[in-house]
Amino acid sequence: MHLTKEEEKTLNGEYGETLQKAIEILMALGNIFGADSLIPIKSAQIAGVSYKTIGDAGLEWISDLSGKVKVPAILNPAGMDLKRWQDMGVSPKFAKKQHEIIKAYEKLGVDTKCTCTPYYLEGFTARYGDHLAWSESSAVSYANSVIGARTNREGGPSALSAALIGKTANYGYHLDENRKPTVSVTVECELSGSNYGALGYLAGMSVGNRVPLFFLKNEPCGDELKALGAAMAASGAVALYHVDNVTPEARKTVFEPPDENIVIEESQIKEVYENRKDAMSCENEIIALGCPHCSSDELAHIARLLKGKTIEKEMWVCTSREVASSYPHLVSTIEKSGAMVVCDTCMVVSPASENYKLMMVDSGKALTYVPSMCRLEAKFGSIEDCIKEAGDSNKD
Ligand code: F3S
């Protein structure tokens, strides 16, 4: 890799041990993936925040670093609502460690808002063509596909290293040649809402880590694209996709449809809903919405559906603290029903999920990860199905 004089000095330790470690991580990745140089980034989004996933070893690693990040950097969801962790059933021991992790990042100048949808936050916008170092898989997919920015799927340490150096290695999705579609996916029915999560759940399994070009019968909105990308990033390893005539790169470029074409039929989408429908409703069940974190539109939709109800099962609605505090009337309507608007965390990275036996979700990503990462059963439905499942004692 070609290094500038300044980068060489950083590598030789002239700017301290933290920056030396950080550039070593970036160079190691660059050398593995054949990068020619480091390129400046506009922002970083750092995974590896929940104490559940990084444990004491992660906390120690972050605490040993010093200095400040050089570009805007923000955190992925933590393991609990940082203010209402007791209401979630998180233990004081876990909460203490979680707060220590947040403080360690804060010391490095990282913005400690914890969300997988940083693109909803004012002042953290990514634009078409921007080079980024983001790490949460749904955020990576959204940035690459829906915004047209450029990021690899960074690990927590490499995203933090990129933030400290202000650069990342120039390989993978930073390069034009790796952004072309390599497989077509044709969907034979019209879709709406959570169908996009179901489609992503199915497509990810067939597509793996390739770049799919979708041919859809109708045009999805931003939240539907978010759900599609999140699910594909979990059931497969898709970090970039295009939708013919919809996503920005597919609008600018007439892509040659790849030879391989995967066809997805309506019956397959329906099967995702049917799958585990038999997972019995049980007392120890929770309904969890907001994977990825809800937008204001999604919060408004949930509030409309819950208005005037008193639900009988526990329900979390996950979003960022910033979206929640910008729409207090929506939060209040949702919480009057008995549901909890959970900020800073989610159903997958919080240990509180393990207090339940069954989780109903409207997200293809959560459907993949809840059984594997939280060890409880998951079933899938639309937002409307989920709210119906929660019950309404006013109806009795
Ligand atoms: Fe976000 Fe958690 Fe889902 S990090 S994408 S809400 S698994």
mmCIF file of C-alpha atoms in Angstrom, residues 22-217:
data_model
loop_
_atom_site.group_PDB
_atom_site.id
_atom_site.type_symbol
_atom_site.label_atom_id
_atom_site.label_comp_id
_atom_site.label_asym_id
_atom_site.label_seq_id
_atom_site.Cartn_x
_atom_site.Cartn_y
_atom_site.Cartn_z
ATOM 1 C CA ALA A 22 -5.272 2.110 14.447
ATOM 2 C CA ILE A 23 -3.276 2.495 11.232
ATOM 3 C CA GLU A 24 -1.881 -1.018 11.650
ATOM 4 C CA ILE A 25 -5.456 -2.378 11.701
ATOM 5 C CA LEU A 26 -6.377 -0.412 8.569
ATOM 6 C CA MET A 27 -3.220 -1.522 6.788
ATOM 7 C CA ALA A 28 -3.705 -5.159 7.744
ATOM 8 C CA LEU A 29 -7.172 -5.091 6.146
ATOM 9 C CA GLY A 30 -5.906 -3.112 3.161
ATOM 10 C CA ASN A 31 -3.132 -5.628 2.543
ATOM 11 C CA ILE A 32 -5.501 -8.611 2.802
ATOM 12 C CA PHE A 33 -7.980 -7.077 0.352
ATOM 13 C CA GLY A 34 -5.438 -5.512 -2.032
ATOM 14 C CA ALA A 35 -6.005 -1.805 -1.276
ATOM 15 C CA ASP A 36 -3.593 0.605 -2.951
ATOM 16 C CA SER A 37 -3.910 3.401 -0.374
ATOM 17 C CA LEU A 38 -5.927 4.918 2.454
ATOM 18 C CA ILE A 39 -8.749 7.289 1.493
ATOM 19 C CA PRO A 40 -10.414 10.008 3.601
ATOM 20 C CA ILE A 41 -13.838 9.197 5.064
ATOM 21 C CA LYS A 42 -16.726 11.488 5.956
ATOM 22 C CA SER A 43 -17.936 9.546 9.019
ATOM 23 C CA ALA A 44 -17.767 6.311 10.991
ATOM 24 C CA GLN A 45 -20.489 4.226 12.629
ATOM 25 C CA ILE A 46 -19.054 1.942 15.250
ATOM 26 C CA ALA A 47 -20.432 -1.467 16.226
ATOM 27 C CA GLY A 48 -19.178 -3.292 19.298
ATOM 28 C CA VAL A 49 -21.108 -1.284 21.872
ATOM 29 C CA SER A 50 -23.299 -3.737 23.750
ATOM 30 C CA TYR A 51 -21.589 -5.311 26.754
ATOM 31 C CA LYS A 52 -23.463 -8.462 25.730
ATOM 32 C CA THR A 53 -21.419 -8.703 22.523
ATOM 33 C CA ILE A 54 -18.002 -7.250 23.461
ATOM 34 C CA GLY A 55 -17.693 -8.246 27.134
ATOM 35 C CA ASP A 56 -14.769 -7.263 29.360
ATOM 36 C CA ALA A 57 -12.154 -7.835 26.645
ATOM 37 C CA GLY A 58 -13.833 -5.246 24.381
ATOM 38 C CA LEU A 59 -14.244 -2.765 27.214
ATOM 39 C CA GLU A 60 -10.562 -3.108 28.091
ATOM 40 C CA TRP A 61 -9.481 -2.613 24.461
ATOM 41 C CA ILE A 62 -11.481 0.614 24.061
ATOM 42 C CA SER A 63 -10.443 1.941 27.481
ATOM 43 C CA ASP A 64 -6.759 1.553 26.601
ATOM 44 C CA LEU A 65 -7.059 3.890 23.601
ATOM 45 C CA SER A 66 -6.396 7.619 23.817
ATOM 46 C CA GLY A 67 -6.828 10.714 21.651
ATOM 47 C CA LYS A 68 -9.856 11.857 19.680
ATOM 48 C CA VAL A 69 -11.613 10.749 16.523
ATOM 49 C CA LYS A 70 -10.889 12.873 13.426
ATOM 50 C CA VAL A 71 -14.293 12.549 11.720
ATOM 51 C CA PRO A 72 -17.885 12.421 13.056
ATOM 52 C CA ALA A 73 -18.310 8.992 14.608
ATOM 53 C CA ILE A 74 -21.423 7.521 16.183
ATOM 54 C CA LEU A 75 -22.278 4.323 18.044
ATOM 55 C CA ASN A 76 -24.389 1.304 17.206
ATOM 56 C CA PRO A 77 -27.109 0.245 19.706
ATOM 57 C CA ALA A 78 -25.955 -0.560 23.228
ATOM 58 C CA GLY A 79 -27.242 -3.437 25.343
ATOM 59 C CA MET A 80 -29.936 -1.399 27.112
ATOM 60 C CA ASP A 81 -31.950 1.784 27.154
ATOM 61 C CA LEU A 82 -29.330 3.982 28.791
ATOM 62 C CA LYS A 83 -31.966 5.726 30.940
ATOM 63 C CA ARG A 84 -34.712 3.148 31.497
ATOM 64 C CA TRP A 85 -32.653 -0.027 31.674
ATOM 65 C CA GLN A 86 -34.403 -1.122 34.872
ATOM 66 C CA ASP A 87 -37.788 -1.060 33.079
ATOM 67 C CA MET A 88 -36.319 -3.467 30.515
ATOM 68 C CA GLY A 89 -35.233 -5.939 33.189
ATOM 69 C CA VAL A 90 -31.479 -5.367 32.745
ATOM 70 C CA SER A 91 -29.317 -6.164 35.785
ATOM 71 C CA PRO A 92 -27.382 -3.409 37.647
ATOM 72 C CA LYS A 93 -24.141 -5.328 37.015
ATOM 73 C CA PHE A 94 -24.701 -5.259 33.242
ATOM 74 C CA ALA A 95 -25.782 -1.595 33.376
ATOM 75 C CA LYS A 96 -22.573 -0.580 35.169
ATOM 76 C CA LYS A 97 -20.396 -2.230 32.508
ATOM 77 C CA GLN A 98 -22.525 -0.771 29.712
ATOM 78 C CA HIS A 99 -22.112 2.745 31.075
ATOM 79 C CA GLU A 100 -18.339 2.195 31.316
ATOM 80 C CA ILE A 101 -18.265 1.250 27.607
ATOM 81 C CA ILE A 102 -20.194 4.381 26.656
ATOM 82 C CA LYS A 103 -17.821 6.541 28.744
ATOM 83 C CA ALA A 104 -14.782 4.940 27.097
ATOM 84 C CA TYR A 105 -16.109 5.864 23.648
ATOM 85 C CA GLU A 106 -17.054 9.345 24.849
ATOM 86 C CA LYS A 107 -13.480 9.926 25.993
ATOM 87 C CA LEU A 108 -12.367 9.299 22.396
ATOM 88 C CA GLY A 109 -14.726 12.002 21.113
ATOM 89 C CA VAL A 110 -17.294 9.565 19.709
ATOM 90 C CA ASP A 111 -20.902 10.772 19.616
ATOM 91 C CA THR A 112 -22.579 8.392 22.060
ATOM 92 C CA LYS A 113 -25.989 8.348 20.420
ATOM 93 C CA CYS A 114 -26.597 4.631 19.974
ATOM 94 C CA THR A 115 -28.470 3.751 16.809
ATOM 95 C CA CYS A 116 -28.366 1.584 13.699
ATOM 96 C CA THR A 117 -30.174 4.312 11.719
ATOM 97 C CA PRO A 118 -27.738 7.247 12.030
ATOM 98 C CA TYR A 119 -28.954 8.523 8.648
ATOM 99 C CA TYR A 120 -32.153 9.791 10.340
ATOM 100 C CA LEU A 121 -30.197 12.092 12.651
ATOM 101 C CA GLU A 122 -29.721 15.717 11.838
ATOM 102 C CA GLY A 123 -26.064 16.504 11.365
ATOM 103 C CA PHE A 124 -25.058 12.937 10.595
ATOM 104 C CA THR A 125 -26.074 12.799 6.972
ATOM 105 C CA ALA A 126 -24.254 10.701 4.429
ATOM 106 C CA ARG A 127 -24.442 11.740 0.779
ATOM 107 C CA TYR A 128 -24.152 10.079 -2.601
ATOM 108 C CA GLY A 129 -20.522 9.152 -3.311
ATOM 109 C CA ASP A 130 -19.261 9.800 0.255
ATOM 110 C CA HIS A 131 -16.679 7.320 1.536
ATOM 111 C CA LEU A 132 -17.630 6.045 5.008
ATOM 112 C CA ALA A 133 -16.519 3.458 7.543
ATOM 113 C CA TRP A 134 -19.782 2.123 8.956
ATOM 114 C CA SER A 135 -20.152 -1.210 10.635
ATOM 115 C CA GLU A 136 -23.729 -2.168 11.502
ATOM 116 C CA SER A 137 -24.847 -4.358 8.631
ATOM 117 C CA SER A 138 -28.260 -2.734 7.977
ATOM 118 C CA ALA A 139 -26.738 0.756 8.163
ATOM 119 C CA VAL A 140 -24.013 -0.336 5.732
ATOM 120 C CA SER A 141 -26.631 -1.702 3.353
ATOM 121 C CA TYR A 142 -28.725 1.491 3.579
ATOM 122 C CA ALA A 143 -25.688 3.745 3.088
ATOM 123 C CA ASN A 144 -24.439 1.834 0.042
ATOM 124 C CA SER A 145 -27.749 1.020 -1.592
ATOM 125 C CA VAL A 146 -30.308 3.678 -0.685
ATOM 126 C CA ILE A 147 -27.976 6.670 -0.273
ATOM 127 C CA GLY A 148 -25.315 5.644 -2.800
ATOM 128 C CA ALA A 149 -22.468 6.311 -0.341
ATOM 129 C CA ARG A 150 -19.546 3.854 -0.189
ATOM 130 C CA THR A 151 -18.618 1.690 2.770
ATOM 131 C CA ASN A 152 -17.407 -1.792 3.480
ATOM 132 C CA ARG A 153 -18.972 -3.755 6.284
ATOM 133 C CA GLU A 154 -16.459 -2.709 8.920
ATOM 134 C CA GLY A 155 -15.910 -4.512 12.189
ATOM 135 C CA GLY A 156 -16.104 -2.442 15.387
ATOM 136 C CA PRO A 157 -12.290 -2.136 15.775
ATOM 137 C CA SER A 158 -11.718 -1.194 12.119
ATOM 138 C CA ALA A 159 -14.522 1.424 12.166
ATOM 139 C CA LEU A 160 -13.049 2.952 15.333
ATOM 140 C CA SER A 161 -9.565 2.855 13.796
ATOM 141 C CA ALA A 162 -10.894 4.576 10.670
ATOM 142 C CA ALA A 163 -12.529 7.257 12.853
ATOM 143 C CA LEU A 164 -9.259 7.867 14.720
ATOM 144 C CA ILE A 165 -7.211 8.109 11.514
ATOM 145 C CA GLY A 166 -9.977 9.798 9.462
ATOM 146 C CA LYS A 167 -9.348 7.328 6.626
ATOM 147 C CA THR A 168 -10.050 3.771 5.541
ATOM 148 C CA ALA A 169 -8.371 1.341 3.163
ATOM 149 C CA ASN A 170 -9.459 1.710 -0.448
ATOM 150 C CA TYR A 171 -10.929 -1.659 -1.395
ATOM 151 C CA GLY A 172 -14.269 -3.466 -1.774
ATOM 152 C CA TYR A 173 -17.327 -1.220 -2.102
ATOM 153 C CA HIS A 174 -15.195 1.928 -2.285
ATOM 154 C CA LEU A 175 -14.285 0.899 -5.850
ATOM 155 C CA ASP A 176 -16.569 1.227 -8.899
ATOM 156 C CA GLU A 177 -15.845 -2.281 -10.180
ATOM 157 C CA ASN A 178 -17.193 -3.935 -7.017
ATOM 158 C CA ARG A 179 -20.486 -2.029 -7.069
ATOM 159 C CA LYS A 180 -21.881 -3.622 -10.222
ATOM 160 C CA PRO A 181 -24.695 -6.163 -9.777
ATOM 161 C CA THR A 182 -23.655 -9.809 -9.979
ATOM 162 C CA VAL A 183 -27.045 -11.543 -9.710
ATOM 163 C CA SER A 184 -30.613 -10.573 -10.670
ATOM 164 C CA VAL A 185 -33.637 -11.125 -8.432
ATOM 165 C CA THR A 186 -37.059 -10.905 -10.050
ATOM 166 C CA VAL A 187 -40.065 -10.658 -7.756
ATOM 167 C CA GLU A 188 -43.305 -11.790 -9.304
ATOM 168 C CA CYS A 189 -45.820 -10.047 -7.040
ATOM 169 C CA GLU A 190 -46.506 -6.576 -5.682
ATOM 170 C CA LEU A 191 -45.137 -5.969 -2.189
ATOM 171 C CA SER A 192 -45.736 -3.599 0.695
ATOM 172 C CA GLY A 193 -44.651 -3.079 4.319
ATOM 173 C CA SER A 194 -43.154 -6.103 6.067
ATOM 174 C CA ASN A 195 -43.212 -8.093 2.793
ATOM 175 C CA TYR A 196 -39.894 -6.392 2.095
ATOM 176 C CA GLY A 197 -38.415 -7.910 5.257
ATOM 177 C CA ALA A 198 -39.731 -11.301 4.145
ATOM 178 C CA LEU A 199 -38.245 -10.787 0.664
ATOM 179 C CA GLY A 200 -34.869 -9.834 2.150
ATOM 180 C CA TYR A 201 -34.964 -12.862 4.433
ATOM 181 C CA LEU A 202 -35.462 -15.125 1.391
ATOM 182 C CA ALA A 203 -33.184 -13.318 -1.046
ATOM 183 C CA GLY A 204 -30.269 -13.104 1.404
ATOM 184 C CA MET A 205 -30.196 -16.897 1.696
ATOM 185 C CA SER A 206 -29.801 -17.315 -2.093
ATOM 186 C CA VAL A 207 -27.639 -14.306 -2.827
ATOM 187 C CA GLY A 208 -25.013 -14.739 -0.066
ATOM 188 C CA ASN A 209 -22.488 -11.921 -0.353
ATOM 189 C CA ARG A 210 -23.142 -10.991 -3.978
ATOM 190 C CA VAL A 211 -24.626 -7.686 -5.243
ATOM 191 C CA PRO A 212 -28.236 -8.285 -6.300
ATOM 192 C CA LEU A 213 -30.157 -6.194 -8.823
ATOM 193 C CA PHE A 214 -33.879 -6.383 -8.012
ATOM 194 C CA PHE A 215 -36.672 -6.153 -10.531
ATOM 195 C CA LEU A 216 -39.793 -5.275 -8.556
ATOM 196 C CA LYS A 217 -43.397 -4.813 -9.628
#
